[in-house]
XYZ file of C-alpha atoms in Angstrom:
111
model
C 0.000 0.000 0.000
C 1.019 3.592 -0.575
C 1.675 6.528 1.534
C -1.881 7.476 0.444
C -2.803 4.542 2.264
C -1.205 5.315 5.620
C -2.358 8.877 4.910
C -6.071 7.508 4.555
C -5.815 5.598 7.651
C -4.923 8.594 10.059
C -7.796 10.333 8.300
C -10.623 7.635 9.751
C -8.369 7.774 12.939
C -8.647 11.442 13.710
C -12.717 11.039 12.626
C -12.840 8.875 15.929
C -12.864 10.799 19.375
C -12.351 9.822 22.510
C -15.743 10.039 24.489
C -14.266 11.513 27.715
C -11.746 14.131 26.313
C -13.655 14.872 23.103
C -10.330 15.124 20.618
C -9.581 13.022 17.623
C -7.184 10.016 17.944
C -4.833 12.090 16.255
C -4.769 15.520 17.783
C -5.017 13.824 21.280
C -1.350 11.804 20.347
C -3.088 8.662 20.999
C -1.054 7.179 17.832
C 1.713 5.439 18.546
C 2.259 3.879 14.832
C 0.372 2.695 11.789
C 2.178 -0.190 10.062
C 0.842 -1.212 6.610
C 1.482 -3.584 3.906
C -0.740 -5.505 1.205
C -1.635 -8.155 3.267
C -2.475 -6.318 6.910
C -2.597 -2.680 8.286
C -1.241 -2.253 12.116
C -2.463 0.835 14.490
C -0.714 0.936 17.700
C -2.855 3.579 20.371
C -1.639 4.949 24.016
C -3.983 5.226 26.409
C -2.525 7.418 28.706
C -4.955 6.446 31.931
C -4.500 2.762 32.486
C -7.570 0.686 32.365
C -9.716 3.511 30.436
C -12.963 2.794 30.413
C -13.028 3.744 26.353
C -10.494 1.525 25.335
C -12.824 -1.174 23.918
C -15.079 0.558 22.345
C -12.488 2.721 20.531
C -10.961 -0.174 19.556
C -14.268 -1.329 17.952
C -14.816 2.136 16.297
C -10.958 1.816 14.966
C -11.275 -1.773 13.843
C -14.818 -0.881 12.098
C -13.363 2.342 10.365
C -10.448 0.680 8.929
C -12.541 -2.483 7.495
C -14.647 0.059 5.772
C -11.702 1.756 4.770
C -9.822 -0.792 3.468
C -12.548 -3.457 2.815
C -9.068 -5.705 0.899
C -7.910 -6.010 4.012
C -10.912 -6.276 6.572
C -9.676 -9.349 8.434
C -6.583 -8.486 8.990
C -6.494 -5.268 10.664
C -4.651 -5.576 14.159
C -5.163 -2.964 16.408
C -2.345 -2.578 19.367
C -3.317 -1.153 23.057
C -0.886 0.232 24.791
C -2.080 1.963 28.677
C -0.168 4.119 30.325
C 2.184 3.821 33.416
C 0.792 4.529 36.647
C 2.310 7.903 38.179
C 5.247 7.899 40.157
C 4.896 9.261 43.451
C 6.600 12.484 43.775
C 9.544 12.788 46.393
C 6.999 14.829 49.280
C 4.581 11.728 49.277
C 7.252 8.710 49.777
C 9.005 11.340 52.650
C 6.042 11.791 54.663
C 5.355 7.902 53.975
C 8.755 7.060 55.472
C 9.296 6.490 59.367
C 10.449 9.111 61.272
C 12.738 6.755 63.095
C 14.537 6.185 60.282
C 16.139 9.430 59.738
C 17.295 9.182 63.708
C 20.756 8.247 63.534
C 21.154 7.459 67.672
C 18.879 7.667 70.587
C 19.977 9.151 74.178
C 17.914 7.856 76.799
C 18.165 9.732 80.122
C 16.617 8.125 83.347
């Protein structure tokens, strides 16, 4: 397939929004990479919440666009999740979870 092609797939992908932020797969950088050749097109998307309550149905939306798209190629279109890492904890949060007898280097105990 051509670059057309791969330019025809981001087109169906940035006519799909995500429900809860209301941008396009595109705009929103939820494409990670579009792989395609003759036999099979590839769309790797990042989720940037993990376990977002959209993914599936995205999925289904991206899956459905591309098979109308591409109707050649209809069973074998592989869409790719990808969710994002959980946030770190910042440095304030794991000091205050630490003990305080940790930091105490030796104790004096006066009777």
């Amino acid at each position: 397939m051509s670059e057309k092609s791969k330019d025809k797939v981001y087109t169906v992908l940035g006519a799909i929004e995500h429900p809860e932020s209301g941008k396009d797969l595109v705009s929103a950088g939820m494409v990670e990479s579009v792989a395609i050749s003759d036999e099979r097109i590839s769309v790797t998307l990042v989720f940037q919440r993990a376990r977002d309550p959209f993914m599936k149905s995205i999925r289904t939306q991206v899956e459905t666009g591309l098979s109308e798209a591409f109707p050649d190629v209809q069973d074998r279109i592989m869409v790719v999740i990808k969710e994002g890492a959980p946030k770190k904890e910042t440095e304030k949060k794991k000091q205050k979870e630490e003990s305080a007898t940790k930091r105490i280097g030796k104790v004096i105990a006066i009777a």
